[in-house]
Structure formats: C-alpha cells, structure tokens
C-alpha cells in the first residue's frame, strides 16, 4: 500500500458565516488564543505523519502562506534585541512545514476545491482537513483515522454522533456500526430533512484514494450550485468498502461565531501559561454575575 503522506487543506471559501470579520481576513487566519485556526490543522497533519501539505487558496488569502514563510527582517530584529523566546516561536512556525499552494479561481464548492489539488497530490492516497473543524484530542484525529486506513487500505471519514434533531445540519452516513468505533458506510445523505439513515455525521476529516478525482471531474453542481464533495463520495462508496471512524475528541465548528467562541474558551482554559489566570477570570465573572445579576450584564458607562 502507498504511504499516506499528503494532506490537502481547502481554504478558498468566502467564510460568510463569520462576516464582517472575514471580509478581508481569511477565516483560517483568525486566532484561536495565540495561533491561527489553520495552524491547529497543520499541526494535526504533521502529528499524524504527513509531510506533503497542500493548501487550496483563493484571491486575498496569501496571508496564509506568509504565516508559514520565513520573516527575515522580524527574525533579525528579534535577534538583535535578544528576544530569544519570541524568536523561537517565530522560527518554529516558519520551519514547521513547506507548503504547496494551489489556486481555486472561483468558489465552486468543496468538491471543486479538492479537485484543484489533483496534480499536486498525484496518484497517491491523501487526507483532507477542513481547517475550521478544529478537533481537540489526545491522539490527533487524523492519526486515529490513519490506523483504520492502514488496516483496511480503504477510504475513511471522521464521524461524530449527533442528536436526532441535529442531523439535518450535517452529511449523515448510512450503513452499520462494526464496533471498535468503526462504521461500514454504504450510503450518505447531505442534510436529511426526514428519516436520517443514522445519527453519525461526517466531520471535516477524510482519507481518500486518488480515484476520487475522476469522480469529482464528473460531479455536476449540486446543492447550492456547488460541486459537492459528498456527491463524489457517494459514488466512491459504490466502488467498494468505505469506512467511518467515530473519533475520540471534541470538535468545534470554528467557522461560525458561537463555535469559535466555544473553541476559544476551551483552548484558553488548557493553555499552559494563560489557562490558570483565564479560569480565575471566568470564575470571578460568573460568580460576580450571580451576585450582581444585572450589574454585570449591563455595566454602567464610566
Ligand atoms: P465552508 O462552507 O465551511 O466554508 O466550507 P465557507 O464557504 O468558507 O464558509 P461559509 O459557509 O461561507 O461561512 C468548508 C471548507 O471548504 C472550503 C472552505 O474554505 C472551508 O475550509 N471551501 C469551500 C473551498 O475551499 N472552496 C469553496 O468553493 C468552498
């Protein structure tokens, strides 16, 4: 079996759910505490044994490449001022990964974005990470999935159990649970309004064979006028075994405002240097609110 070493990060969407913040700033560059959202995805891929990283960009998203590039002037200035801690942090990021970028010239959907990476991927299996699905886990989610891929040699998607009333917001798989967190996928339905085939939703992590590309090329525009990855995945399911893996960890949709806030709080509480003080602040805030009720919710202007 060919080794899995490539990971594709589609970053060419408009990020409308986060307007106006993401009108100019790519949502992948919004900070989650002290790192941009995309950096968590990149670290997950590196921690899962991938070393060929491909980002799919659109116009106005070049800050993403700059973030992982060398910044010689800044590094020189930090060196001269003997700010070694900061220098280490800056160098760690710029040495973290060599990134290949490809362009999606028109936002025609996730499936179309993945297709733009075809030549860069080549004839190998590859992973796809949607950066705004941020996953907090002891073992990186992609690494958990990689074990299944290496056992079976077949495509794997990340699954999360959702409440029955939430199924209409996700792509839902049909099939049967095999045990050991593995699900044999025989069908998938995008945002089912009624009769969801299961309570397992597909989350933004995929391990796919290169055979997905000809399927994407044939995929017509579907829901929302976009070329949907799910439509091509449904075709792939028909060609052989296809697995879901109910990952261990907590997923946040950091591409929308409330999910981003929740992720920020959770990551801040776990931050090695900020966590303790931040927890004390939240406790004081909540305790204070209980005591003072209206006062804190509607603070008087100074
Ligand atoms: P989303 O729907 O979450 O992202 O797509 P979006 O389109 O940027 O956001 P909203 O819905 O307008 O707020 C999932 C992933 O697919 C990428 C996005 O960048 C995101 O990482 N994507 C989506 C593309 O790269 N190209 C597209 O044409 C559409």
Coordinates of C-alpha atoms and ligand atoms in Angstrom, one line a residue:
X1 CA 0.0 0.0 0.0
X2 CA 1.3 3.5 -0.8
X3 CA 2.2 5.5 2.3
X4 CA -0.1 8.3 3.3
X5 CA 1.9 11.4 3.4
X6 CA -0.2 14.1 1.7
X7 CA -2.8 16.4 3.3
X8 CA -5.0 18.9 1.5
X9 CA -6.4 21.9 3.3
X10 CA -9.3 23.6 1.4
X11 CA -9.1 27.3 2.4
X12 CA -10.7 29.0 -0.6
X13 CA -14.2 29.6 0.8
X14 CA -15.7 33.0 1.5
X15 CA -16.3 32.5 5.2
X16 CA -19.7 34.3 5.1
X17 CA -20.8 32.8 8.4
X18 CA -18.1 34.9 10.1
X19 CA -18.8 38.2 8.3
X20 CA -17.8 41.0 8.8
X21 CA -14.6 39.7 10.5
X22 CA -13.7 37.6 7.5
X23 CA -14.5 40.1 4.8
X24 CA -10.8 40.7 4.3
X25 CA -9.0 38.4 6.8
X26 CA -9.2 34.7 5.8
X27 CA -11.1 32.8 8.5
X28 CA -8.3 30.3 8.6
X29 CA -6.1 33.1 10.0
X30 CA -8.4 34.1 12.9
X31 CA -6.5 33.4 16.1
X32 CA -7.6 30.6 18.4
X33 CA -5.9 32.0 21.5
X34 CA -2.4 32.6 20.0
X35 CA -2.3 30.6 16.8
X36 CA -4.3 31.0 13.6
X37 CA -7.0 28.3 13.2
X38 CA -5.2 26.7 10.2
X39 CA -2.1 26.1 12.3
X40 CA -4.0 23.6 14.5
X41 CA -4.9 21.6 11.4
X42 CA -1.3 21.8 10.1
X43 CA 0.0 20.5 13.5
X44 CA -2.6 17.7 13.4
X45 CA -1.4 16.6 10.0
X46 CA 2.2 16.8 10.9
X47 CA 1.5 14.9 14.1
X48 CA -0.3 12.2 12.0
X49 CA 2.8 11.5 9.9
X50 CA 2.0 13.7 6.9
X51 CA 4.7 15.9 5.3
X52 CA 3.4 17.0 2.0
X53 CA 0.9 19.8 2.8
X54 CA -1.2 21.4 0.1
X55 CA -3.4 24.4 0.7
X56 CA -6.1 25.4 -1.7
X57 CA -6.3 29.2 -1.8
X58 CA -8.3 32.0 -3.4
X59 CA -7.6 35.6 -4.1
X60 CA -6.9 37.6 -0.9
X61 CA -5.7 34.6 1.2
X62 CA -2.0 35.0 0.7
X63 CA -1.5 35.8 4.4
X64 CA -1.9 32.1 4.9
X65 CA 1.3 31.4 3.0
X66 CA 3.1 34.4 4.6
X67 CA 2.4 32.9 8.1
X68 CA 4.4 29.8 7.4
X69 CA 7.1 31.6 5.5
X70 CA 10.4 33.0 6.8
X71 CA 10.3 36.6 8.1
X72 CA 13.9 37.5 7.9
X73 CA 13.5 41.1 9.0
X74 CA 11.5 40.2 12.0
X75 CA 13.9 37.4 12.9
X76 CA 16.9 39.8 12.6
X77 CA 15.2 42.4 14.8
X78 CA 14.3 39.9 17.5
X79 CA 17.9 38.5 17.4
X80 CA 19.4 42.0 17.8
X81 CA 17.1 42.8 20.7
X82 CA 17.9 39.4 22.3
X83 CA 14.2 38.4 22.4
X84 CA 15.1 34.7 22.2
X85 CA 11.7 33.3 23.3
X86 CA 9.9 35.2 20.7
X87 CA 12.5 34.3 18.1
X88 CA 12.0 30.6 18.9
X89 CA 8.2 30.9 18.5
X90 CA 8.5 32.7 15.1
X91 CA 11.1 30.3 13.8
X92 CA 9.1 27.2 14.9
X93 CA 6.2 28.3 12.7
X94 CA 8.3 29.2 9.7
X95 CA 10.2 25.8 9.9
X96 CA 7.0 23.9 10.7
X97 CA 6.1 23.0 7.1
X98 CA 6.9 23.5 3.5
X99 CA 3.6 24.3 1.9
X100 CA 2.4 23.8 -1.6
X101 CA -0.3 26.1 -2.7
X102 CA -2.8 25.7 -5.5
X103 CA -5.5 28.2 -6.5
X104 CA -9.2 27.8 -6.8
X105 CA -10.2 30.6 -9.1
X106 CA -13.9 30.5 -8.4
X107 CA -15.6 29.3 -5.2
X108 CA -17.5 26.5 -6.8
X109 CA -17.6 24.3 -3.7
X110 CA -15.6 22.0 -1.5
X111 CA -15.5 19.2 -4.2
X112 CA -14.2 21.7 -6.7
X113 CA -11.6 22.9 -4.2
X114 CA -10.3 19.4 -3.6
X115 CA -10.1 18.8 -7.4
X116 CA -7.8 21.8 -7.7
X117 CA -5.2 19.8 -5.7
X118 CA -5.3 16.8 -8.2
X119 CA -1.9 17.4 -9.9
X120 CA -0.2 18.3 -6.6
X121 CA -1.5 15.1 -5.0
X122 CA -0.6 12.8 -7.8
X123 CA -1.5 9.1 -7.8
X124 CA -1.4 8.6 -4.0
X125 CA -4.0 8.4 -1.2
X126 CA -4.3 11.7 0.6
X127 CA -6.1 13.2 3.6
X128 CA -8.3 16.3 3.5
X129 CA -8.6 18.6 6.6
X130 CA -11.3 21.3 6.7
X131 CA -9.4 23.8 8.9
X132 CA -12.5 25.3 10.6
X133 CA -13.4 22.0 12.0
X134 CA -11.0 22.2 15.0
X135 CA -10.6 18.9 16.9
X136 CA -9.2 18.8 20.4
X137 CA -8.0 15.2 21.0
X138 CA -5.3 13.4 22.9
X139 CA -4.3 11.4 19.8
X140 CA -4.7 13.6 16.6
X141 CA -8.0 12.8 14.8
X142 CA -6.2 12.1 11.5
X143 CA -3.8 9.7 13.2
X144 CA -6.8 7.8 14.7
X145 CA -8.2 7.6 11.2
X146 CA -4.9 6.6 9.7
X147 CA -4.8 3.4 11.8
X148 CA -8.1 2.4 10.1
X149 CA -6.8 3.3 6.6
X150 CA -3.6 1.3 7.2
X151 CA -5.6 -1.7 8.4
X152 CA -8.1 -1.7 5.5
X153 CA -6.5 0.3 2.6
X154 CA -9.9 1.8 2.1
X155 CA -11.3 5.4 2.4
X156 CA -12.1 6.7 5.9
X157 CA -14.2 9.7 7.0
X158 CA -14.4 11.1 10.5
X159 CA -17.7 10.6 12.2
X160 CA -19.4 12.3 15.2
X161 CA -22.6 11.2 16.9
X162 CA -25.2 14.0 16.8
X163 CA -28.7 14.3 18.3
X164 CA -31.6 13.2 16.0
X165 CA -32.8 16.9 15.8
X166 CA -29.3 18.0 14.6
X167 CA -29.0 15.5 11.7
X168 CA -30.5 18.0 9.2
X169 CA -27.4 20.2 9.6
X170 CA -24.8 17.6 8.5
X171 CA -23.9 14.9 6.0
X172 CA -25.2 11.7 7.6
X173 CA -23.9 8.2 6.8
X174 CA -26.0 5.1 6.4
X175 CA -24.6 1.6 7.0
X176 CA -23.8 -0.4 10.1
X177 CA -21.6 0.0 13.1
X178 CA -18.9 -2.7 13.2
X179 CA -17.7 -2.0 16.8
X180 CA -14.4 -0.5 17.9
X181 CA -15.6 2.9 16.6
X182 CA -15.6 1.6 13.0
X183 CA -18.7 2.1 10.8
X184 CA -19.2 0.4 7.5
X185 CA -20.6 3.1 5.2
X186 CA -23.0 2.1 2.4
X187 CA -24.6 5.5 1.8
X188 CA -24.6 9.1 2.8
X189 CA -27.2 11.8 2.7
X190 CA -26.5 15.5 2.8
X191 CA -28.6 17.4 5.4
X192 CA -31.5 14.9 5.5
X193 CA -34.8 16.7 6.4
X194 CA -36.5 13.5 7.4
X195 CA -35.5 9.9 8.1
X196 CA -31.8 10.3 8.6
X197 CA -30.1 6.9 8.0
X198 CA -28.1 7.2 11.3
X199 CA -27.1 9.7 13.9
X200 CA -23.5 9.8 12.7
X201 CA -22.4 13.0 11.0
X202 CA -19.4 13.4 8.7
X203 CA -16.9 15.9 10.1
X204 CA -14.1 17.7 8.2
X205 CA -11.5 14.9 8.0
X206 CA -11.2 12.5 5.1
X207 CA -8.7 9.9 3.9
X208 CA -9.3 9.3 0.2
X209 CA -7.8 7.4 -2.8
X210 CA -6.8 9.2 -5.9
X211 CA -9.8 7.6 -7.6
X212 CA -11.9 10.4 -6.1
X213 CA -10.5 12.8 -8.7
X214 CA -12.2 11.3 -11.8
X215 CA -15.4 11.1 -9.8
X216 CA -15.1 14.8 -8.9
X217 CA -14.5 15.7 -12.5
X218 CA -17.8 14.0 -13.4
X219 CA -19.7 15.6 -10.5
X220 CA -22.3 18.2 -11.6
X221 CA -23.1 21.2 -9.5
X222 CA -25.4 20.1 -6.7
X223 CA -26.9 21.7 -3.5
X224 CA -26.3 25.5 -3.5
X225 CA -25.0 25.4 -7.1
X226 CA -21.7 24.0 -5.8
X227 CA -19.7 20.9 -6.7
X228 CA -20.1 18.9 -3.5
X229 CA -17.5 16.5 -2.2
X230 CA -20.3 14.4 -0.7
X231 CA -21.7 13.7 -4.1
X232 CA -18.4 12.3 -5.3
X233 CA -18.0 10.4 -2.0
X234 CA -21.4 8.7 -2.6
X235 CA -20.1 7.5 -5.9
X236 CA -16.9 6.2 -4.3
X237 CA -19.0 4.3 -1.7
X238 CA -20.4 2.3 -4.7
X239 CA -17.0 1.1 -5.7
X240 CA -16.0 -0.8 -2.6
X241 CA -15.7 -0.8 1.2
X242 CA -15.8 2.6 2.8
X243 CA -15.3 3.3 6.5
X244 CA -16.3 5.9 9.0
X245 CA -14.4 6.3 12.3
X246 CA -16.1 7.8 15.4
X247 CA -13.1 9.7 16.5
X248 CA -12.2 10.3 20.2
X249 CA -12.1 14.0 20.9
X250 CA -14.1 17.2 20.9
X251 CA -14.9 19.1 17.6
X252 CA -15.7 22.8 17.3
X253 CA -17.0 24.5 14.2
X254 CA -14.7 27.5 14.4
X255 CA -16.0 28.7 11.1
X256 CA -19.1 30.2 12.8
X257 CA -19.2 32.7 15.6
X258 CA -20.6 30.6 18.5
X259 CA -18.4 27.6 17.7
X260 CA -15.4 29.8 17.5
X261 CA -16.2 31.4 20.9
X262 CA -16.6 27.9 22.5
X263 CA -13.3 26.7 21.0
X264 CA -11.5 29.9 22.2
X265 CA -12.7 29.4 25.8
X266 CA -11.8 25.7 25.8
X267 CA -8.3 26.2 24.2
X268 CA -7.6 29.2 26.5
X269 CA -8.5 27.1 29.6
X270 CA -6.0 24.5 28.5
X271 CA -3.3 27.0 27.6
X272 CA -0.1 26.2 29.5
X273 CA 0.7 29.8 30.5
X274 CA -2.7 31.6 30.3
X275 CA -5.1 28.8 31.4
X276 CA -5.0 29.3 35.2
X277 CA -5.5 33.0 35.1
X278 CA -8.2 32.8 32.5
X279 CA -10.1 30.2 34.6
X280 CA -9.9 32.5 37.6
X281 CA -11.2 35.3 35.4
X282 CA -14.2 33.2 34.2
X283 CA -14.9 32.0 37.7
X284 CA -14.9 35.6 39.0
X285 CA -17.1 36.7 36.1
X286 CA -19.7 34.0 36.6
X287 CA -19.5 34.3 40.5
X288 CA -19.8 38.1 40.1
X289 CA -22.7 37.8 37.7
X290 CA -24.6 35.5 40.2
X291 CA -24.0 38.1 42.9
X292 CA -24.7 41.2 41.0
X293 CA -27.1 40.0 38.3
X294 CA -28.0 42.9 36.2
X295 CA -24.9 45.0 37.2
X296 CA -22.5 42.8 35.2
X297 CA -24.8 42.2 32.3
X298 CA -25.4 45.9 31.8
X299 CA -22.3 47.6 33.2
X300 CA -22.6 51.3 33.7
X301 CA -20.6 53.6 31.5
X302 CA -17.6 55.2 33.2
Ligands
LIG1 P1 -17.5 26.0 4.5 O1 -18.8 26.1 3.9 O2 -17.3 25.7 5.9 O3 -16.7 27.3 4.2 O4 -16.6 25.0 3.6 P2 -17.0 28.7 3.6 O5 -17.7 28.5 2.3 O6 -15.7 29.5 3.5 O7 -17.9 29.3 4.7 P3 -19.3 30.0 4.8 O8 -20.2 28.8 4.8 O9 -19.4 31.0 3.7 O10 -19.2 30.7 6.1 C1 -15.8 24.0 4.1 C2 -14.4 24.2 3.7 O11 -14.2 24.2 2.3 C3 -13.5 25.3 1.8 C4 -13.7 26.4 2.9 O12 -12.6 27.3 2.9 C5 -13.7 25.5 4.2 O13 -12.5 25.2 4.6 N1 -14.1 25.8 0.5 C6 -15.5 25.9 0.4 C7 -13.3 26.0 -0.5 O14 -12.0 25.9 -0.4 N2 -13.8 26.4 -1.7 C8 -15.1 26.5 -1.9 O15 -15.6 26.9 -3.0 C9 -16.0 26.3 -0.8

